[in-house]
Amino acid sequence: MRHNKKFNHLSRTSEHRAAMLSNMACSLIMHKRISTTTAKAKALRIYVEPLLTKAKEDTTANRRLVFSKLKQKEVVTELFQNVAEKIANRPGGYTRILRTGFRLGDAAEMCIIELVDYNENMLKEAKKAAKKTTRRAGKKTAPKAEEATEASAE
């Protein structure tokens, strides 16, 4: 039974898991996108999203809390200066996991984990789709509404 087994241990000791997640978080913050297995990506998302939330408020206490997890001064600076500006208005969900298939050597399920606000291609597509649908819908519904009011008046 899985009583009180809340997170995936990834078949590692706690020290190894903490070091691996710290290194993966640093890589994600610096490169904005990394390729890894799906299990590690899900564990990384749980690890890094609270750090990104702390980065939205630039205080000494928050910098020290984040530095205690990441242990790299350049990454903390990047997080609080550049990444925090992009995610300032987002209430949560700072990362996205995109599945890419299976690894050839051992058939492990692979994916890309990325910071949501840094994928310019998806941001452009969302803007184009929203702009395209608004105008046509208004023209077609207006005559039907007029016909319905005339029929009810008679």
Short mmCIF file of C-alpha atoms in Angstrom, two decimals:
data_model
loop_
_atom_site.label_atom_id
_atom_site.label_comp_id
_atom_site.label_asym_id
_atom_site.label_seq_id
_atom_site.Cartn_x
_atom_site.Cartn_y
_atom_site.Cartn_z
CA MET A 1 0.00 0.00 0.00
CA ARG A 2 1.10 3.57 -0.69
CA HIS A 3 0.17 5.21 2.60
CA ASN A 4 1.91 8.60 2.98
CA LYS A 5 4.01 8.11 -0.15
CA LYS A 6 3.33 11.51 -1.66
CA PHE A 7 6.25 12.01 -4.07
CA ASN A 8 8.25 9.83 -6.44
CA HIS A 9 11.59 8.78 -4.94
CA LEU A 10 13.00 8.02 -8.43
CA SER A 11 14.96 5.00 -7.10
CA ARG A 12 17.54 7.28 -5.46
CA THR A 13 18.65 8.22 -1.98
CA SER A 14 17.35 11.51 -0.64
CA GLU A 15 20.74 13.25 -1.07
CA HIS A 16 21.07 12.05 -4.65
CA ARG A 17 17.49 13.04 -5.46
CA ALA A 18 17.93 16.52 -3.94
CA ALA A 19 21.15 17.11 -5.88
CA MET A 20 19.64 15.86 -9.13
CA LEU A 21 16.50 18.01 -8.80
CA SER A 22 18.61 21.05 -7.88
CA ASN A 23 20.80 20.59 -10.97
CA MET A 24 17.79 20.01 -13.22
CA ALA A 25 16.07 23.12 -11.83
CA CYS A 26 19.19 25.19 -12.52
CA SER A 27 19.35 23.87 -16.08
CA LEU A 28 15.67 24.61 -16.62
CA ILE A 29 16.02 28.18 -15.37
CA MET A 30 19.14 28.87 -17.43
CA HIS A 31 18.09 27.16 -20.69
CA LYS A 32 14.28 27.60 -20.34
CA ARG A 33 13.74 24.08 -21.74
CA ILE A 34 15.30 20.68 -21.04
CA SER A 35 14.73 17.14 -22.27
CA THR A 36 14.35 14.39 -19.65
CA THR A 37 12.23 11.40 -18.70
CA THR A 38 8.59 11.95 -17.81
CA ALA A 39 9.00 10.75 -14.21
CA LYS A 40 11.87 13.17 -13.59
CA ALA A 41 9.96 16.00 -15.28
CA LYS A 42 6.95 15.49 -13.02
CA ALA A 43 9.20 15.46 -9.95
CA LEU A 44 11.00 18.57 -11.22
CA ARG A 45 7.72 20.43 -11.72
CA ILE A 46 6.78 19.84 -8.08
CA TYR A 47 10.27 21.02 -7.04
CA VAL A 48 10.65 24.14 -9.18
CA GLU A 49 7.18 25.74 -9.18
CA PRO A 50 7.35 26.87 -5.50
CA LEU A 51 10.76 28.39 -6.25
CA LEU A 52 9.30 30.32 -9.17
CA THR A 53 6.48 31.57 -6.95
CA LYS A 54 9.01 32.82 -4.39
CA ALA A 55 10.91 34.62 -7.17
CA LYS A 56 7.90 36.81 -7.95
CA GLU A 57 8.60 38.80 -4.77
CA ASP A 58 12.23 39.96 -4.68
CA THR A 59 13.17 40.02 -1.01
CA THR A 60 16.32 38.96 0.77
CA ALA A 61 14.46 36.18 2.56
CA ASN A 62 13.11 34.76 -0.70
CA ARG A 63 16.53 34.95 -2.35
CA ARG A 64 18.04 33.01 0.56
CA LEU A 65 15.31 30.38 0.47
CA VAL A 66 15.76 29.86 -3.27
CA PHE A 67 19.56 29.85 -2.98
CA SER A 68 19.37 27.15 -0.30
CA LYS A 69 17.68 24.89 -2.87
CA LEU A 70 19.57 25.83 -6.07
CA LYS A 71 23.10 26.57 -4.73
CA GLN A 72 24.17 28.59 -7.80
CA LYS A 73 24.42 32.36 -7.58
CA GLU A 74 24.13 32.98 -11.34
CA VAL A 75 20.93 30.94 -11.56
CA VAL A 76 19.33 32.79 -8.65
CA THR A 77 20.22 36.11 -10.29
CA GLU A 78 18.72 34.96 -13.61
CA LEU A 79 15.60 33.75 -11.84
CA PHE A 80 14.93 36.92 -9.89
CA GLN A 81 15.85 39.37 -12.68
CA ASN A 82 14.61 37.87 -15.95
CA VAL A 83 12.27 34.97 -15.25
CA ALA A 84 10.36 36.75 -12.49
CA GLU A 85 9.42 39.58 -14.87
CA LYS A 86 7.88 37.17 -17.37
CA ILE A 87 5.86 35.20 -14.79
CA ALA A 88 4.76 38.19 -12.70
CA ASN A 89 1.12 38.12 -13.87
CA ARG A 90 0.72 34.33 -14.00
CA PRO A 91 -1.06 32.84 -10.95
CA GLY A 92 0.64 29.44 -11.28
CA GLY A 93 1.45 26.72 -13.80
CA TYR A 94 4.83 28.05 -14.83
CA THR A 95 6.02 24.85 -16.54
CA ARG A 96 4.71 22.71 -19.39
CA ILE A 97 5.52 19.05 -20.07
CA LEU A 98 5.47 17.95 -23.73
CA ARG A 99 5.83 14.22 -24.33
CA THR A 100 8.24 13.34 -27.13
CA GLY A 101 8.12 9.55 -27.36
CA PHE A 102 10.33 6.78 -26.08
CA ARG A 103 14.11 6.56 -25.70
CA LEU A 104 15.78 4.02 -27.99
CA GLY A 105 18.08 2.41 -25.45
CA ASP A 106 15.65 1.45 -22.70
CA ALA A 107 12.24 2.62 -23.98
CA ALA A 108 11.88 5.18 -21.18
CA GLU A 109 9.17 7.74 -21.89
CA MET A 110 10.85 11.03 -22.75
CA CYS A 111 9.53 14.58 -22.63
CA ILE A 112 10.50 18.22 -22.78
CA ILE A 113 9.81 20.40 -19.75
CA GLU A 114 9.83 24.11 -20.44
CA LEU A 115 8.91 27.43 -18.90
CA VAL A 116 5.52 28.42 -20.32
CA ASP A 117 6.21 32.12 -20.92
CA TYR A 118 9.37 31.47 -22.93
CA ASN A 119 7.85 29.39 -25.77
CA GLU A 120 7.36 32.09 -28.40
CA ASN A 121 5.86 29.73 -31.01
CA MET A 122 2.93 28.70 -28.81
CA LEU A 123 2.34 32.29 -27.68
CA LYS A 124 2.08 33.48 -31.32
CA GLU A 125 -0.37 30.69 -32.26
CA ALA A 126 -2.63 31.50 -29.31
CA LYS A 127 -2.82 35.18 -30.32
CA LYS A 128 -3.62 34.35 -33.98
CA ALA A 129 -6.38 31.89 -33.09
CA ALA A 130 -8.10 34.32 -30.73
CA LYS A 131 -8.01 37.13 -33.28
CA LYS A 132 -9.42 35.07 -36.15
CA THR A 133 -12.70 33.79 -34.65
CA THR A 134 -14.28 36.93 -33.18
CA ARG A 135 -15.43 38.76 -36.30
CA ARG A 136 -17.28 36.08 -38.23
CA ALA A 137 -19.40 34.92 -35.31
CA GLY A 138 -20.95 38.36 -34.84
CA LYS A 139 -22.21 38.66 -38.44
CA LYS A 140 -23.96 35.30 -38.56
CA THR A 141 -25.74 35.57 -35.23
CA ALA A 142 -27.14 39.07 -35.69
CA PRO A 143 -29.70 38.30 -38.51
CA LYS A 144 -30.97 35.21 -36.68
CA ALA A 145 -31.64 37.26 -33.58
CA GLU A 146 -33.63 39.82 -35.60
CA GLU A 147 -35.71 37.08 -37.27
CA ALA A 148 -36.52 35.57 -33.88
CA THR A 149 -37.76 38.90 -32.51
CA GLU A 150 -39.94 39.52 -35.60
CA ALA A 151 -41.49 36.03 -35.37
CA SER A 152 -42.32 36.51 -31.69
CA ALA A 153 -43.88 39.94 -32.39
CA GLU A 154 -46.36 38.49 -34.92
#
